[in-house]
PDB file of C-alpha atoms in Angstrom:
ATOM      1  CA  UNK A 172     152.765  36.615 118.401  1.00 75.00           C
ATOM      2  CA  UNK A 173     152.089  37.368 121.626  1.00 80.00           C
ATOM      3  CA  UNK A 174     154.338  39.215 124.467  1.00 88.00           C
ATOM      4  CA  UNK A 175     154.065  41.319 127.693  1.00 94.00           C
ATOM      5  CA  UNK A 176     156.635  43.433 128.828  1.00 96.00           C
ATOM      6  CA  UNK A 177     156.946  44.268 132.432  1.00 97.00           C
ATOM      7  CA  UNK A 178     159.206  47.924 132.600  1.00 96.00           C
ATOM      8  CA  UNK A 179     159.999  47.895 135.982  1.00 96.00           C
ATOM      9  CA  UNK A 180     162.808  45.476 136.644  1.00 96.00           C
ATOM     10  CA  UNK A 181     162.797  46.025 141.300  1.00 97.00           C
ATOM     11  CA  UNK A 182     160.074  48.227 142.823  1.00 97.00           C
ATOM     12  CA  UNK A 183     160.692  49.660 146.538  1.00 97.00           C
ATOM     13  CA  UNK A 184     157.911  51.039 148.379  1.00 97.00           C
ATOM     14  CA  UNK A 185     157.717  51.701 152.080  1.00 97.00           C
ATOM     15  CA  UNK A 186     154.510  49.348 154.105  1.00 97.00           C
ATOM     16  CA  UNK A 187     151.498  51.111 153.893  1.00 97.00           C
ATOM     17  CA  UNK A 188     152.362  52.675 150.546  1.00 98.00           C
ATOM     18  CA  UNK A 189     150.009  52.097 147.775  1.00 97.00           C
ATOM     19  CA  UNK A 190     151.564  50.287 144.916  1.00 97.00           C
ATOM     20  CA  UNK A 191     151.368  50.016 140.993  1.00 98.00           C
ATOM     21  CA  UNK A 192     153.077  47.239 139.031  1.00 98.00           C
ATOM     22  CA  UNK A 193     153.056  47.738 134.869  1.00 98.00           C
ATOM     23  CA  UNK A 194     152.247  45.176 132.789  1.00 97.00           C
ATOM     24  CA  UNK A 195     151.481  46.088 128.864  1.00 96.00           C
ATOM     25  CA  UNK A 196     150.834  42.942 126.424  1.00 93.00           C
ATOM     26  CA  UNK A 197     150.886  42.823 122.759  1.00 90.00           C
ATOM     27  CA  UNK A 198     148.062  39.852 121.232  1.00 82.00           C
ATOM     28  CA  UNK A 199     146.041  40.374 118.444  1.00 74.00           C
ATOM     29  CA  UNK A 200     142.323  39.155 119.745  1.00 78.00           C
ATOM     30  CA  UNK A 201     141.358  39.593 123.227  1.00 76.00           C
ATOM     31  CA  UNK A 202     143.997  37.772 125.631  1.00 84.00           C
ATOM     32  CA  UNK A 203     142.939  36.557 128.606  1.00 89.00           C
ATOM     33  CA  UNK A 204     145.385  38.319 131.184  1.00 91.00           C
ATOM     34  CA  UNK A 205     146.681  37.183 134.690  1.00 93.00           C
ATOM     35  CA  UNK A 206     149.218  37.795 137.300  1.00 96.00           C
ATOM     36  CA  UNK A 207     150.827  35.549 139.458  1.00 96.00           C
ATOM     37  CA  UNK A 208     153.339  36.020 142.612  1.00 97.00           C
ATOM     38  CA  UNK A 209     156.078  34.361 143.792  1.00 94.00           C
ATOM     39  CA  UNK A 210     157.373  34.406 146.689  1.00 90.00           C
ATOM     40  CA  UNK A 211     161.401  32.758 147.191  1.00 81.00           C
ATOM     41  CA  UNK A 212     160.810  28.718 147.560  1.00 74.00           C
ATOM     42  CA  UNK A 213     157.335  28.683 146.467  1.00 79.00           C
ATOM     43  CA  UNK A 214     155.349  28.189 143.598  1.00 83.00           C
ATOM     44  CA  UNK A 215     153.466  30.680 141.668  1.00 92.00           C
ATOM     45  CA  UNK A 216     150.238  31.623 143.060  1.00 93.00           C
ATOM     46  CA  UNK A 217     147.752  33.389 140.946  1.00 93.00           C
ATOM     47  CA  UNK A 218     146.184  36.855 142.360  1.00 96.00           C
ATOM     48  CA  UNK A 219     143.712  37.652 139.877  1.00 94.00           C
ATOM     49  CA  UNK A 220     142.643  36.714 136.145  1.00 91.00           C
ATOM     50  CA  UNK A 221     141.139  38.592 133.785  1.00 90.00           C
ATOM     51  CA  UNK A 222     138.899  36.613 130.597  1.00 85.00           C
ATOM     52  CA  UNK A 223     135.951  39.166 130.170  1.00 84.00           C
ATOM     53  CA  UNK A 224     133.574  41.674 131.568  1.00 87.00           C
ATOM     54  CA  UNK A 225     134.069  44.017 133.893  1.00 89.00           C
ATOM     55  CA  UNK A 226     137.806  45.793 133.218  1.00 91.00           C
ATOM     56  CA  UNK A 227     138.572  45.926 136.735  1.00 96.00           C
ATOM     57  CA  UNK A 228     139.479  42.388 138.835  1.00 96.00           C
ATOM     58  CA  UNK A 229     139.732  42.334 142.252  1.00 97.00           C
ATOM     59  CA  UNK A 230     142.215  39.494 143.733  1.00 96.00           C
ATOM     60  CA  UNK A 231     143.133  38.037 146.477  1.00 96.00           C
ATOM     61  CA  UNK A 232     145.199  39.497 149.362  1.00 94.00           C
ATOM     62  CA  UNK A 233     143.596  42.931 148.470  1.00 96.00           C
ATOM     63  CA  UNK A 234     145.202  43.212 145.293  1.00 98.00           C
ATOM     64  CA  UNK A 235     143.242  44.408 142.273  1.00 98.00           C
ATOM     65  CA  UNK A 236     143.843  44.787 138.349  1.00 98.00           C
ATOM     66  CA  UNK A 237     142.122  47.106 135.643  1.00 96.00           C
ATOM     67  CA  UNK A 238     142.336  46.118 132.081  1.00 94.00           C
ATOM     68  CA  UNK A 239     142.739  49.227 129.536  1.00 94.00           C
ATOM     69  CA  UNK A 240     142.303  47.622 125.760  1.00 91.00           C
ATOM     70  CA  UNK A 241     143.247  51.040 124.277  1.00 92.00           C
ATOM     71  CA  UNK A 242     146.330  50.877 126.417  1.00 94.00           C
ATOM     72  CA  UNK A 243     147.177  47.507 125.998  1.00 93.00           C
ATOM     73  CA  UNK A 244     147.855  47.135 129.610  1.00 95.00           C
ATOM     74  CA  UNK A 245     146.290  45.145 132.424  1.00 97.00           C
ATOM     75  CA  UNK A 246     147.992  47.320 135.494  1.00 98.00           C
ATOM     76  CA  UNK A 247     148.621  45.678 139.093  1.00 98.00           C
ATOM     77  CA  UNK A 248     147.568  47.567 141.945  1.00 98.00           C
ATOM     78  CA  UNK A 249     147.291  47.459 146.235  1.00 98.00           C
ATOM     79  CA  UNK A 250     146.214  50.513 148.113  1.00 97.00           C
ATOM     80  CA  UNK A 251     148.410  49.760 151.171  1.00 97.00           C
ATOM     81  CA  UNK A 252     150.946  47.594 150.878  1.00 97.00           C
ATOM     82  CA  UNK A 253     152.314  44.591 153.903  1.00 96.00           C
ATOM     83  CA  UNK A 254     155.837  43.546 154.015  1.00 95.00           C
ATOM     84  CA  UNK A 255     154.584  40.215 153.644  1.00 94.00           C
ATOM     85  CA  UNK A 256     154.280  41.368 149.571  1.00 96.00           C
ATOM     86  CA  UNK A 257     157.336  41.356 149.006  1.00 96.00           C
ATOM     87  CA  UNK A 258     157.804  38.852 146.065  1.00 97.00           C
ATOM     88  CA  UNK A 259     158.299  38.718 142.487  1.00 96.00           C
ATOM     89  CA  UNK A 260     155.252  39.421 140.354  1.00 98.00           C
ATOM     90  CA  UNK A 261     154.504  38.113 136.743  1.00 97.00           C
ATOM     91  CA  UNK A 262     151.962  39.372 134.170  1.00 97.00           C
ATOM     92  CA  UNK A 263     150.999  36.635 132.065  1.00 94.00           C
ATOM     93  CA  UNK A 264     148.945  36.689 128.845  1.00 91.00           C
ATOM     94  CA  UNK A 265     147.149  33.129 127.670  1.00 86.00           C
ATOM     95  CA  UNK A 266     145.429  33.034 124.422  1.00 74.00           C
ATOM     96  CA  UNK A 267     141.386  32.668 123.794  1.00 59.00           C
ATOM     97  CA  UNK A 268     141.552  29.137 122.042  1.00 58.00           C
ATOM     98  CA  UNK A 269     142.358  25.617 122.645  1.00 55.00           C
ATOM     99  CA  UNK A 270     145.085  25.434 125.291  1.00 57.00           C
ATOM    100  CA  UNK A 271     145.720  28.156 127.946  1.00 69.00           C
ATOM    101  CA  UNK A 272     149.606  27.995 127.440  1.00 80.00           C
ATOM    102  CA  UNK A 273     150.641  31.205 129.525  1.00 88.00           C
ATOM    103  CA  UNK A 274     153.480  33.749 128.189  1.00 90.00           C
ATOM    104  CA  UNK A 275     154.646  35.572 131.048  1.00 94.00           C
ATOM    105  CA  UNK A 276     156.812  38.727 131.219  1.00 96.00           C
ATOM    106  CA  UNK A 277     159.806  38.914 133.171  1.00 96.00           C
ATOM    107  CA  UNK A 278     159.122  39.960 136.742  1.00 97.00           C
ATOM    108  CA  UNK A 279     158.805  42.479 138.837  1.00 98.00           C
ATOM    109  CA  UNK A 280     160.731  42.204 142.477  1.00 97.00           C
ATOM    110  CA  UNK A 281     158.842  44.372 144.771  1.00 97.00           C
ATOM    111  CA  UNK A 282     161.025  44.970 147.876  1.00 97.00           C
ATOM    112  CA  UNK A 283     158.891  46.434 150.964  1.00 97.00           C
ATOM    113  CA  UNK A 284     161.204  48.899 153.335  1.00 96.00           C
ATOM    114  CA  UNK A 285     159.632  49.263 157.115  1.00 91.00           C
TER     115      UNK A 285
ATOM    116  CA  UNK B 747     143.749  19.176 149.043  1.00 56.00           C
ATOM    117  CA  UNK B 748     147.149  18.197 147.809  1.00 83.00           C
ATOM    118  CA  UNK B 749     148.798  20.501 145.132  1.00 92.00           C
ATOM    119  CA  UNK B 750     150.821  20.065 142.288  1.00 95.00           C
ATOM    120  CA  UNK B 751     153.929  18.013 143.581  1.00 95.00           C
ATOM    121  CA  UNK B 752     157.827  17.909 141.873  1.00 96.00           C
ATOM    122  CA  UNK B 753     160.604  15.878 142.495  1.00 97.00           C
ATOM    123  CA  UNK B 754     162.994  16.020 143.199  1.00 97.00           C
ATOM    124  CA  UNK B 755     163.146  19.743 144.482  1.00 95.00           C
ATOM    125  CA  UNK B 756     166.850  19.758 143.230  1.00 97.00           C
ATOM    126  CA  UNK B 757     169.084  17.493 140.665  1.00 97.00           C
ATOM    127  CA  UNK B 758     172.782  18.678 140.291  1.00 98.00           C
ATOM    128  CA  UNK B 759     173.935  16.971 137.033  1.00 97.00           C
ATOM    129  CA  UNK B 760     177.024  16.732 135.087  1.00 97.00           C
ATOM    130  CA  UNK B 761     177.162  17.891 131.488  1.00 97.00           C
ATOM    131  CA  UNK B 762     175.919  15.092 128.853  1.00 97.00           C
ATOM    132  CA  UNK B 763     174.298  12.834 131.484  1.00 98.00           C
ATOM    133  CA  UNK B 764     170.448  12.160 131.165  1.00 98.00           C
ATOM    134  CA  UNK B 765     167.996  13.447 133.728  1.00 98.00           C
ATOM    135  CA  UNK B 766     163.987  12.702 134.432  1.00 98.00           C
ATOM    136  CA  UNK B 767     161.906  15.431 136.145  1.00 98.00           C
ATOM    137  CA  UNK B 768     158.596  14.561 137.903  1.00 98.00           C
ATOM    138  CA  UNK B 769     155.090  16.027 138.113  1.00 98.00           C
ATOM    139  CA  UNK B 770     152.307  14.920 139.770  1.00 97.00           C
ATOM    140  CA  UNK B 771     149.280  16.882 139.299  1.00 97.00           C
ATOM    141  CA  UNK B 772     146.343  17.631 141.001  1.00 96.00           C
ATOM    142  CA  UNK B 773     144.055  14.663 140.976  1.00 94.00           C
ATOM    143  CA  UNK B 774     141.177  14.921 138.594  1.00 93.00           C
ATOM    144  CA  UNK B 775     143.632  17.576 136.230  1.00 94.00           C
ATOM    145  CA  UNK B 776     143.444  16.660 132.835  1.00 93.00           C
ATOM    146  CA  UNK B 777     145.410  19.415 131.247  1.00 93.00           C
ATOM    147  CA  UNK B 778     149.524  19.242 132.414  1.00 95.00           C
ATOM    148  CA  UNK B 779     151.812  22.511 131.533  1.00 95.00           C
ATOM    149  CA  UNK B 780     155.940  21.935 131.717  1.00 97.00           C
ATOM    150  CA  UNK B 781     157.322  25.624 131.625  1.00 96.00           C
ATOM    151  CA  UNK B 782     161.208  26.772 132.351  1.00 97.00           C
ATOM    152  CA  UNK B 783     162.241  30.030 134.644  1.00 95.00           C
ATOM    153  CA  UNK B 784     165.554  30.726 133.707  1.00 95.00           C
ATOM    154  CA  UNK B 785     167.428  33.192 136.236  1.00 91.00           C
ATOM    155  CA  UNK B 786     165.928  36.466 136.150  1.00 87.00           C
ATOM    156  CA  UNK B 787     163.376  35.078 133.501  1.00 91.00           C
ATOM    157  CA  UNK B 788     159.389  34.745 133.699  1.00 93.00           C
ATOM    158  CA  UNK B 789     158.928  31.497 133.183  1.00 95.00           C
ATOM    159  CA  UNK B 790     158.603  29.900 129.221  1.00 95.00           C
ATOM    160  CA  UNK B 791     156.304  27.358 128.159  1.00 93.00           C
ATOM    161  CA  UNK B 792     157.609  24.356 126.728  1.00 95.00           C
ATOM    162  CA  UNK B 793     155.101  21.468 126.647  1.00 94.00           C
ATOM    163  CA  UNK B 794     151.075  21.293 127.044  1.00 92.00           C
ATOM    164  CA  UNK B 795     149.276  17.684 127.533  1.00 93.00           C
ATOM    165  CA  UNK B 796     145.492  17.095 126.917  1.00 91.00           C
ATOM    166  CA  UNK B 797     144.943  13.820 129.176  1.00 90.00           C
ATOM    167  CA  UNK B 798     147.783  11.454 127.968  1.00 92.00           C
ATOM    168  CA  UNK B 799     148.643  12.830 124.628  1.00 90.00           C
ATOM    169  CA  UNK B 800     150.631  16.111 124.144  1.00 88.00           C
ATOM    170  CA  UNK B 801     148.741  18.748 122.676  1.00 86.00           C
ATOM    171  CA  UNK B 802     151.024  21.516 121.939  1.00 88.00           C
ATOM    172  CA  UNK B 803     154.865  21.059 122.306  1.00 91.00           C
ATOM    173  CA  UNK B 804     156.249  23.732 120.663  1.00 89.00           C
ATOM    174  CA  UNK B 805     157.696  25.256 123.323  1.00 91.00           C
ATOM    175  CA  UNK B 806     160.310  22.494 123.273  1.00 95.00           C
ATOM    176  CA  UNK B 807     163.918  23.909 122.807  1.00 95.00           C
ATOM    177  CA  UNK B 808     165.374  20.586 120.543  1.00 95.00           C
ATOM    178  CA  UNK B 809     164.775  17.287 120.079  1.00 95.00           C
ATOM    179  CA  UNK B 810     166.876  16.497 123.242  1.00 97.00           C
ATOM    180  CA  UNK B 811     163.935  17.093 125.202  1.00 97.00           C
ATOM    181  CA  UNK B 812     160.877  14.802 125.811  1.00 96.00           C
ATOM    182  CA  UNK B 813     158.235  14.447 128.102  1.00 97.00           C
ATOM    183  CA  UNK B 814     155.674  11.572 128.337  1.00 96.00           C
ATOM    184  CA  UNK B 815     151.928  11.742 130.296  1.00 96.00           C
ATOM    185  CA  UNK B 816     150.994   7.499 129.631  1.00 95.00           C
ATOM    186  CA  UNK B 817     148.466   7.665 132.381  1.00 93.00           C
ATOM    187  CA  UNK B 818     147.232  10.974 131.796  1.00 91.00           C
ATOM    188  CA  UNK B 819     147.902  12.231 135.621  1.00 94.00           C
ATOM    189  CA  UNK B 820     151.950  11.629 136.919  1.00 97.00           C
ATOM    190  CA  UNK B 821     154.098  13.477 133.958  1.00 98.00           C
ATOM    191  CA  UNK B 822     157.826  12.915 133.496  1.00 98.00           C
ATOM    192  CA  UNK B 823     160.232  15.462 131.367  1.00 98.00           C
ATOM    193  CA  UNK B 824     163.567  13.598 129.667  1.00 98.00           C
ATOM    194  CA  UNK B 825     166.360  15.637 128.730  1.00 98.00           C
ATOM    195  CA  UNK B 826     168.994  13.638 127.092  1.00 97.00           C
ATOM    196  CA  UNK B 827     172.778  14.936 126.780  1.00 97.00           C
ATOM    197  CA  UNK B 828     172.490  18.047 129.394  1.00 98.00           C
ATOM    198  CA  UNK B 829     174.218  20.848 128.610  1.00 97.00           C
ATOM    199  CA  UNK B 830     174.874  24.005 131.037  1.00 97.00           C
ATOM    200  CA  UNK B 831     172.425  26.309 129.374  1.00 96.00           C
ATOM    201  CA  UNK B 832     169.990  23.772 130.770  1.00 97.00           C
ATOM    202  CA  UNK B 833     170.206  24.533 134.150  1.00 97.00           C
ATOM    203  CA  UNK B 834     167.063  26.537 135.004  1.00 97.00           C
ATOM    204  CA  UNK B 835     164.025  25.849 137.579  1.00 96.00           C
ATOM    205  CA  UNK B 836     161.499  23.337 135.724  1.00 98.00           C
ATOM    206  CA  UNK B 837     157.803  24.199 136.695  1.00 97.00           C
ATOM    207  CA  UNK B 838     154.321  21.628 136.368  1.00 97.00           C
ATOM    208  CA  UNK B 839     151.297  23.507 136.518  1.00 95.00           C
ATOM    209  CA  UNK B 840     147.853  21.075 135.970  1.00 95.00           C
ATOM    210  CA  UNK B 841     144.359  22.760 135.346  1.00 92.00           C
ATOM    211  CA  UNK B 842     140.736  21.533 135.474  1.00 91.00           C
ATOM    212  CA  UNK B 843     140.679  21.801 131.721  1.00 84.00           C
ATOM    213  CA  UNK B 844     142.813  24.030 128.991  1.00 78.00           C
ATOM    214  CA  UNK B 845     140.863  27.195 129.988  1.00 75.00           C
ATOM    215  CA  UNK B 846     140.772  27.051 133.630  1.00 81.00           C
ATOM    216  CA  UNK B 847     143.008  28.566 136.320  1.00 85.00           C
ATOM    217  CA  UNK B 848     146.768  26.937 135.717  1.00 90.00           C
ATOM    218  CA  UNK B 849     148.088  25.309 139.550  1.00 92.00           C
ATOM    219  CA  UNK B 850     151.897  25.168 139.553  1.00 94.00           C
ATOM    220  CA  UNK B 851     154.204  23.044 141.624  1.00 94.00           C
ATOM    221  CA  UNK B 852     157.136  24.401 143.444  1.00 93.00           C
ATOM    222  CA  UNK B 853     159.719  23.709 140.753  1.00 95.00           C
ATOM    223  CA  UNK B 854     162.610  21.320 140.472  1.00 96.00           C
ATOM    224  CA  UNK B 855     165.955  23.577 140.231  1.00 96.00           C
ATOM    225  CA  UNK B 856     167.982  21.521 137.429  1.00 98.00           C
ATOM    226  CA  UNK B 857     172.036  22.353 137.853  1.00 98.00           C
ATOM    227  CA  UNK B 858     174.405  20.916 135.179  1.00 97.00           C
ATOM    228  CA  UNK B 859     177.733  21.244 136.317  1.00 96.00           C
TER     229      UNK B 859
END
C-alpha cells in the first residue's frame, strides 16, 4: 500500500533563508509524486508534480523538487524563502493506473520569522 | 476561469441529523475527487467519480456515507446519522481526466455538535 511520511511536524526559518521540506513515500512501482500548499482559508494549490523524466521539478513561486528513487524521497526545496510562504505543505503520492486518487502525508507548517 | 466551488463554506450540525455537501467542479472536469482533512491531518481520499458513475469509493468510512454525480459535473456527498468524529473539512478537487493535475475547492468545514 502506499504512504508518505512527512518528519517534520512545524519548520521555522528566518526570510531569505533557504528551505528544505522532507517528504519520503513508500509505493511499489513508480508513483507519481506532488506537493501541494495551503495557505489558512484556501484551497490546496499544487507547486510542482513529478510523473517522469528529469528527477528534478521546478514549480511555481520558485520552489523546486528532486526525486531520489534509491531514497524513496521526493524533497521540497526554495533557495530564499518570502514570508508570504508561510503555509502548510503536503507531499502527496498518486498511483500510475486508472484514477489519480492522491495519498497525502500529514503536513508540514512552515512558519517564516522576519 | 471559475474554480472548483463548495457550499456551504461551513455547516454546524447536531449529532444524528443528515447533512448534503456540494461541489461544483470546473466546467469541462470529468473526473470529481471527495477527500477529508481531519485536524492536523493531510487530507484522505474517500470517493473518485469517472463522469457520472463512481469509480473508486473505497475511501468511504461506512455505509453512512454516499455521494451521487447524476449529471456528471455538480457532485453532492450524504452523510446520514452524523456523529462527532465526523466533523472534519470536506474537500472537491475535479481534473481534466484521472491522470491530470487534481483542482481543489476551498473546503466545507463540517461541525457536529
Amino acid at each position: 500500500a502506499q504512504s508518505v511520511t512527512q518528519p517534520d511536524i512545524h519548520i521555522t526559518v528566518s526570510e531569505g533563508a533557504s528551505l528544505e521540506l522532507r517528504c519520503n513515500y513508500s509505493y511499489g512501482a513508480t508513483p507519481y509524486l506532488f506537493w501541494y500548499v495551503q495557505s489558512p482559508g484556501q484551497g490546496l494549490q499544487l507547486l510542482l508534480k513529478y510523473f517522469s523524466g528529469d528527477t528534478l521539478v521546478q514549480g511555481i513561486k520558485g520552489f523546486e523538487a528532486e526525486f531520489k528513487r534509491s531514497q524513496s524521497s521526493f524533497n521540497l526545496r526554495k533557495p530564499s524563502v518570502h514570508w508570504s510562504d508561510a503555509a502548510e505543505y503536503f507531499c502527496a503520492v498518486g498511483v500510475q493506473t486508472g484514477a489519480n486518487n492522491l495519498f497525502f502525508g500529514t503536513g508540514t507548517r512552515l512558519t517564516v520569522i522576519p | 476561469g471559475a474554480g472548483v466551488s463548495q457550499t456551504p463554506s461551513n455547516k454546524v450540525t447536531e449529532k444524528g441529523k443528515y447533512v448534503e455537501l456540494r461541489c461544483d467542479p470546473i466546467s469541462g472536469h470529468t473526473a470529481l475527487y471527495w477527500y477529508r482533512q481531519s485536524l492536523g491531518q493531510g487530507p484522505e481520499f474517500l470517493i473518485y467519480f469517472q463522469g457520472t458513475g463512481a469509480a473508486d469509493d473505497s475511501g468511504l468510512p461506512n455505509d453512512r456515507f454516499f455521494a451521487v454525480r447524476p449529471e456528471g459535473s455538480v457532485s453532492t456527498l450524504k452523510i446520514q446519522r452524523t456523529e462527532r468524529g465526523d466533523s472534519a473539512v470536506y474537500l472537491c478537487a475535479s481534473s481534466l481526466s484521472p491522470a491530470e493535475e487534481q483542482f481543489f475547492g476551498p473546503g466545507t468545514r463540517l461541525t457536529v455538535l
